[in-house]
Tab-separated table of C-alpha atoms in Angstrom:
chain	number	residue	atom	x	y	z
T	178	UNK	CA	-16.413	1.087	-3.679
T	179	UNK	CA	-12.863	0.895	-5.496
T	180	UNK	CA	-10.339	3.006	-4.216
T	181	UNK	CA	-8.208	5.449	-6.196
T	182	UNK	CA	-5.387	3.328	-5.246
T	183	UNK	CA	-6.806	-0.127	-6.913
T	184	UNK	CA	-7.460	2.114	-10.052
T	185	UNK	CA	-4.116	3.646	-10.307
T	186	UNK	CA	-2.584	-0.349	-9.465
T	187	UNK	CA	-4.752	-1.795	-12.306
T	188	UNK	CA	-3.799	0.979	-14.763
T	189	UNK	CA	-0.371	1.013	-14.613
T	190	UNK	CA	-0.685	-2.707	-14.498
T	191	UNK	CA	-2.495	-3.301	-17.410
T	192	UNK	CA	0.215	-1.418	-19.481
T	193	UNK	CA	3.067	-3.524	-17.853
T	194	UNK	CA	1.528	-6.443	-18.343
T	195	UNK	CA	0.189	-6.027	-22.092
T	196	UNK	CA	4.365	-4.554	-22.733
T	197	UNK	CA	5.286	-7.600	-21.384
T	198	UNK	CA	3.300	-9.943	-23.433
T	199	UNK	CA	4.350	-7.865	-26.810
T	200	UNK	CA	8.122	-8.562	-25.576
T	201	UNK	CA	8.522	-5.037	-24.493
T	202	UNK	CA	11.089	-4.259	-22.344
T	203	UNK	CA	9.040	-1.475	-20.927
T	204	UNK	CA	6.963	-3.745	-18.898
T	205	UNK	CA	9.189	-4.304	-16.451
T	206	UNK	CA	10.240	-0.428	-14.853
T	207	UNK	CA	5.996	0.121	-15.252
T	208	UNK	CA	5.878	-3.484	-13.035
T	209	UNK	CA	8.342	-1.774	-10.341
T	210	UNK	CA	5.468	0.749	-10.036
T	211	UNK	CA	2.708	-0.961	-10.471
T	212	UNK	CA	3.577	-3.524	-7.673
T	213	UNK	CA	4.534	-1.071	-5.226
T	214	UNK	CA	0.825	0.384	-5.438
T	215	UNK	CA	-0.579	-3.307	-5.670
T	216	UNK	CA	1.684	-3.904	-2.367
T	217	UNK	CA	-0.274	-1.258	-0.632
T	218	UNK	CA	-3.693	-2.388	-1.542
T	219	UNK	CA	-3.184	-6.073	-0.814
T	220	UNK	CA	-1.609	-5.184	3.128
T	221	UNK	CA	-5.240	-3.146	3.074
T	222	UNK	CA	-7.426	-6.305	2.141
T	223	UNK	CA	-4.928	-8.659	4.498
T	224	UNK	CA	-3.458	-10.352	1.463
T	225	UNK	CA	0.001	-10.922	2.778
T	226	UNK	CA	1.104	-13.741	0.235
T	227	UNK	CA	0.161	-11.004	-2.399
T	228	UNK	CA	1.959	-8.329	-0.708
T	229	UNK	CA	5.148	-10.455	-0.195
T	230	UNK	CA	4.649	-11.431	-3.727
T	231	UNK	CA	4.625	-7.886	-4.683
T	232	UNK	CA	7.711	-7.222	-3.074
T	233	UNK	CA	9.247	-10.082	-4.703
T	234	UNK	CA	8.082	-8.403	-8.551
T	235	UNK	CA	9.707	-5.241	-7.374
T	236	UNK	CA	12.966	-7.193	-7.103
T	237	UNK	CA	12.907	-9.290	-10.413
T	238	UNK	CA	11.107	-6.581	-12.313
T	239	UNK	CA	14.802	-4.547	-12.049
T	240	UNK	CA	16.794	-8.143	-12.402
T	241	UNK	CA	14.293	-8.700	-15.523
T	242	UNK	CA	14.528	-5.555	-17.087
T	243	UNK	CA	18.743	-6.116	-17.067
T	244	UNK	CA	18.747	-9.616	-18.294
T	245	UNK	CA	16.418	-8.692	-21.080
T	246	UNK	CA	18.299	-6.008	-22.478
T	247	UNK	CA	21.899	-8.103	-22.260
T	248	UNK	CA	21.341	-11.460	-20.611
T	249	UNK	CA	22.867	-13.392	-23.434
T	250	UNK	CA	26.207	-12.321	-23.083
T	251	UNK	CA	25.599	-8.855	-24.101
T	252	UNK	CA	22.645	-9.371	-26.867
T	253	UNK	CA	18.921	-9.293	-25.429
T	254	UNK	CA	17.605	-12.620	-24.488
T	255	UNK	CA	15.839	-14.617	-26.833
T	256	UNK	CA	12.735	-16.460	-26.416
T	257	UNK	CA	13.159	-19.828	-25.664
T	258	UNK	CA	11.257	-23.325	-24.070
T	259	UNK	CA	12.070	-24.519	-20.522
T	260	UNK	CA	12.589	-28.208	-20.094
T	261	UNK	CA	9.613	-30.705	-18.746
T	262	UNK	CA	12.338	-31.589	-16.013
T	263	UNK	CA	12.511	-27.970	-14.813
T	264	UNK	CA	8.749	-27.254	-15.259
T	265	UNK	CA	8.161	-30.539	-13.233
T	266	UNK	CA	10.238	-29.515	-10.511
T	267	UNK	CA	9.284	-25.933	-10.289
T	268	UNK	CA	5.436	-27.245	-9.544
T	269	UNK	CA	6.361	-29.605	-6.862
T	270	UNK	CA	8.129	-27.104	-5.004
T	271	UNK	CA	5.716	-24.395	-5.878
T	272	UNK	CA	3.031	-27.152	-4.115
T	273	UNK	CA	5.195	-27.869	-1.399
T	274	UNK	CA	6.183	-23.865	-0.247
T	275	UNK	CA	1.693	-23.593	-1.075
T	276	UNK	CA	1.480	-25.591	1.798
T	277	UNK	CA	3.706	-24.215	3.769
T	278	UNK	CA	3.067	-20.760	3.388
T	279	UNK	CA	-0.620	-21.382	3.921
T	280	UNK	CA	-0.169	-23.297	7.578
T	281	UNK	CA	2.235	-20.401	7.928
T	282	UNK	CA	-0.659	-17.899	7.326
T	283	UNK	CA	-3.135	-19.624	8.723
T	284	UNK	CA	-1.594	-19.974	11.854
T	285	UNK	CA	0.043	-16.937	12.555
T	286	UNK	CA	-1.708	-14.267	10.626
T	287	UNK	CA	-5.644	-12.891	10.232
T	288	UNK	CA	-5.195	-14.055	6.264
T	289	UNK	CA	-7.926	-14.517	4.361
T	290	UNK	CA	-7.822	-17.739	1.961
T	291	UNK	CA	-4.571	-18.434	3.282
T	292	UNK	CA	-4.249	-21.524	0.687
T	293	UNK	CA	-5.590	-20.143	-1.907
T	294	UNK	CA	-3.672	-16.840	-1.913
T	295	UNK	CA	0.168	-18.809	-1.203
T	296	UNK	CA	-0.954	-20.797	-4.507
T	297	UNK	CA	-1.307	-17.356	-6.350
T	298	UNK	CA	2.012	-16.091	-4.769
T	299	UNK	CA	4.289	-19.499	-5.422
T	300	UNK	CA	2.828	-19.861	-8.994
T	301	UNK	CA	3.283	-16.091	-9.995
T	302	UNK	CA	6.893	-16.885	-8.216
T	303	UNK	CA	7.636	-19.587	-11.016
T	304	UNK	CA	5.939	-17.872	-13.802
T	305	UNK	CA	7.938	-14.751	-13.391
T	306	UNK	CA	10.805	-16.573	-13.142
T	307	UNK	CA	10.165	-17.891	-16.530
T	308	UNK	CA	9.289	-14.422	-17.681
T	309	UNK	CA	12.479	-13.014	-16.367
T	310	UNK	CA	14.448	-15.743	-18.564
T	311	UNK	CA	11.947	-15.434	-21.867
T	312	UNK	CA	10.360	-18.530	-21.437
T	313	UNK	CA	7.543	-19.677	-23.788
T	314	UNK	CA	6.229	-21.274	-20.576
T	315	UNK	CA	5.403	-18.354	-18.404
T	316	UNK	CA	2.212	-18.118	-20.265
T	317	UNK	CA	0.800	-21.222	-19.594
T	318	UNK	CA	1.388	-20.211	-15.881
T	319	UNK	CA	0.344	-17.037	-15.862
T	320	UNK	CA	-2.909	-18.814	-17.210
T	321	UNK	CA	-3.398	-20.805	-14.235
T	322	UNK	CA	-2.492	-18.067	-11.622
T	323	UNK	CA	-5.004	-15.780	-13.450
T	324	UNK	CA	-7.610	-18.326	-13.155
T	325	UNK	CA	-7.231	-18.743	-9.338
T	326	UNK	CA	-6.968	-15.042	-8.794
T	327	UNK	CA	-9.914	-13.583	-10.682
T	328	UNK	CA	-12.430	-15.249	-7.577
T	329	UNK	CA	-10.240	-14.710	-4.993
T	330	UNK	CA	-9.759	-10.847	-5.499
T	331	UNK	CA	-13.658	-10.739	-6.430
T	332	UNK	CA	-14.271	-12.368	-2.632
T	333	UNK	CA	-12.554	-9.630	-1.164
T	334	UNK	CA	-14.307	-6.998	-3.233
T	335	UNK	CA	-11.293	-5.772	-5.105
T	336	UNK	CA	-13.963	-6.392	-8.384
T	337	UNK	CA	-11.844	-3.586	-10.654
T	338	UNK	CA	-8.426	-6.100	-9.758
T	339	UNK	CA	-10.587	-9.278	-10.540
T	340	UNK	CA	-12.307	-8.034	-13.889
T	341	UNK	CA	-8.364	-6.588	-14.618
T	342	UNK	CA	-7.179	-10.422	-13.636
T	343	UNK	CA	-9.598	-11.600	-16.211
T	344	UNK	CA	-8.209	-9.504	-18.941
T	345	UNK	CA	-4.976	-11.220	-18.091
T	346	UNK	CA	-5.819	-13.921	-18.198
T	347	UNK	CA	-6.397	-13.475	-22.168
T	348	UNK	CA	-3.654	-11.494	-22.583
T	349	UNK	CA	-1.692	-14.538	-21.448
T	350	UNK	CA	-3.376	-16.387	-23.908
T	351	UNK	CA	-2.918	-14.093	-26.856
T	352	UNK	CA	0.745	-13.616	-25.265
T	353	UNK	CA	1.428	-17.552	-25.668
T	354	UNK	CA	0.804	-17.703	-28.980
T	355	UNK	CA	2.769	-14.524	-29.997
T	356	UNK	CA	5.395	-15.566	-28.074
T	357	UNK	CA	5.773	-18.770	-29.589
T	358	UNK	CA	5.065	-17.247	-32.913
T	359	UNK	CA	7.792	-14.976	-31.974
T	360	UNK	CA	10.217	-17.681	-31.202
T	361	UNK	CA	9.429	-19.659	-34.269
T	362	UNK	CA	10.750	-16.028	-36.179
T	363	UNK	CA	14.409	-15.918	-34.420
T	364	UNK	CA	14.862	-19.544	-35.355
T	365	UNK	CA	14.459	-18.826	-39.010
């Protein structure tokens, strides 16, 4: 049965999210409320990578919502690529704090897919990163960690958050190209 709670999470979610891929600034003070409910749910399914993820939007949803409106010295932030040095980096740490985190879990915690769920929290750590800083490359990202989520939340019969997942998952696609259409536009 889905709780009122996963509802209200994937509602207010779905609006953040599809802001956020239109380069709407709104996104990010629906994100602050939307994770807090998501936080909730996820400590009732024993999810704790997702809930310390969670806690970890909260805190770059507000730092994202400032650097949008005047992170370039005043002016909002424009879109812009991340280098293959960076992107190469962020993985291998992002693989190396997956296995950590996941021995971490596994060893001290009831966690269910303790592996699986550290990937979805270090990977959503990196893509909103690149989110916070308008990067082209958060969508890509966002692709993969919607791809790994969809089955995992389906497994733990959060089925409304796992069909929502999947929605994302094309909204990241459509969001890539817009974006980059978008950044094509402000260098013209």
């Amino acid at each position: 049965m889905i709780s009122p709670l996963e509802i209200a999470a994937n509602a207010v979610m779905a609006v953040s999210i599809v802001l956020s891929g239109r380069n709407n600034i709104h996104s990010w003070w629906l994100g602050v409320v939307g994770c807090v409910m998501f936080a909730v749910l996820f400590y009732s399914v024993n999810l704790y990578a997702d809930v310390a993820l969670q806690l970890f939007f909260i805190v770059t949803c507000l730092i994202g919502w400032l650097q949008w409106l005047r992170g370039a010295g005043g002016a909002p932030l424009p879109i812009a690529h991340t280098g293959a040095r960076a992107l190469g980096w962020m993985a291998a740490i992002s693989l190396l704090a997956t296995a950590a985190y996941g021995l971490m879990l596994q060893a001290y915690t009831n966690a269910y897919a303790p592996f699986i769920d550290s990937a979805v929290l270090m990977f959503s750590v990196v893509a909103q990163l690149l989110l916070m800083g308008r990067r082209v490359e958060t969508w890509p990202v966002w692709l993969l960690v919607n791809t790994v989520s969809v089955p995992l939340y389906a497994s733990r019969g959060l089925y409304l958050t796992a069909v929502l997942y999947a929605g994302y998952w094309i909204n990241a696609l459509a969001s890539w190209f817009f974006w980059r259409r978008q950044m094509r536009a402000q260098l013209a």
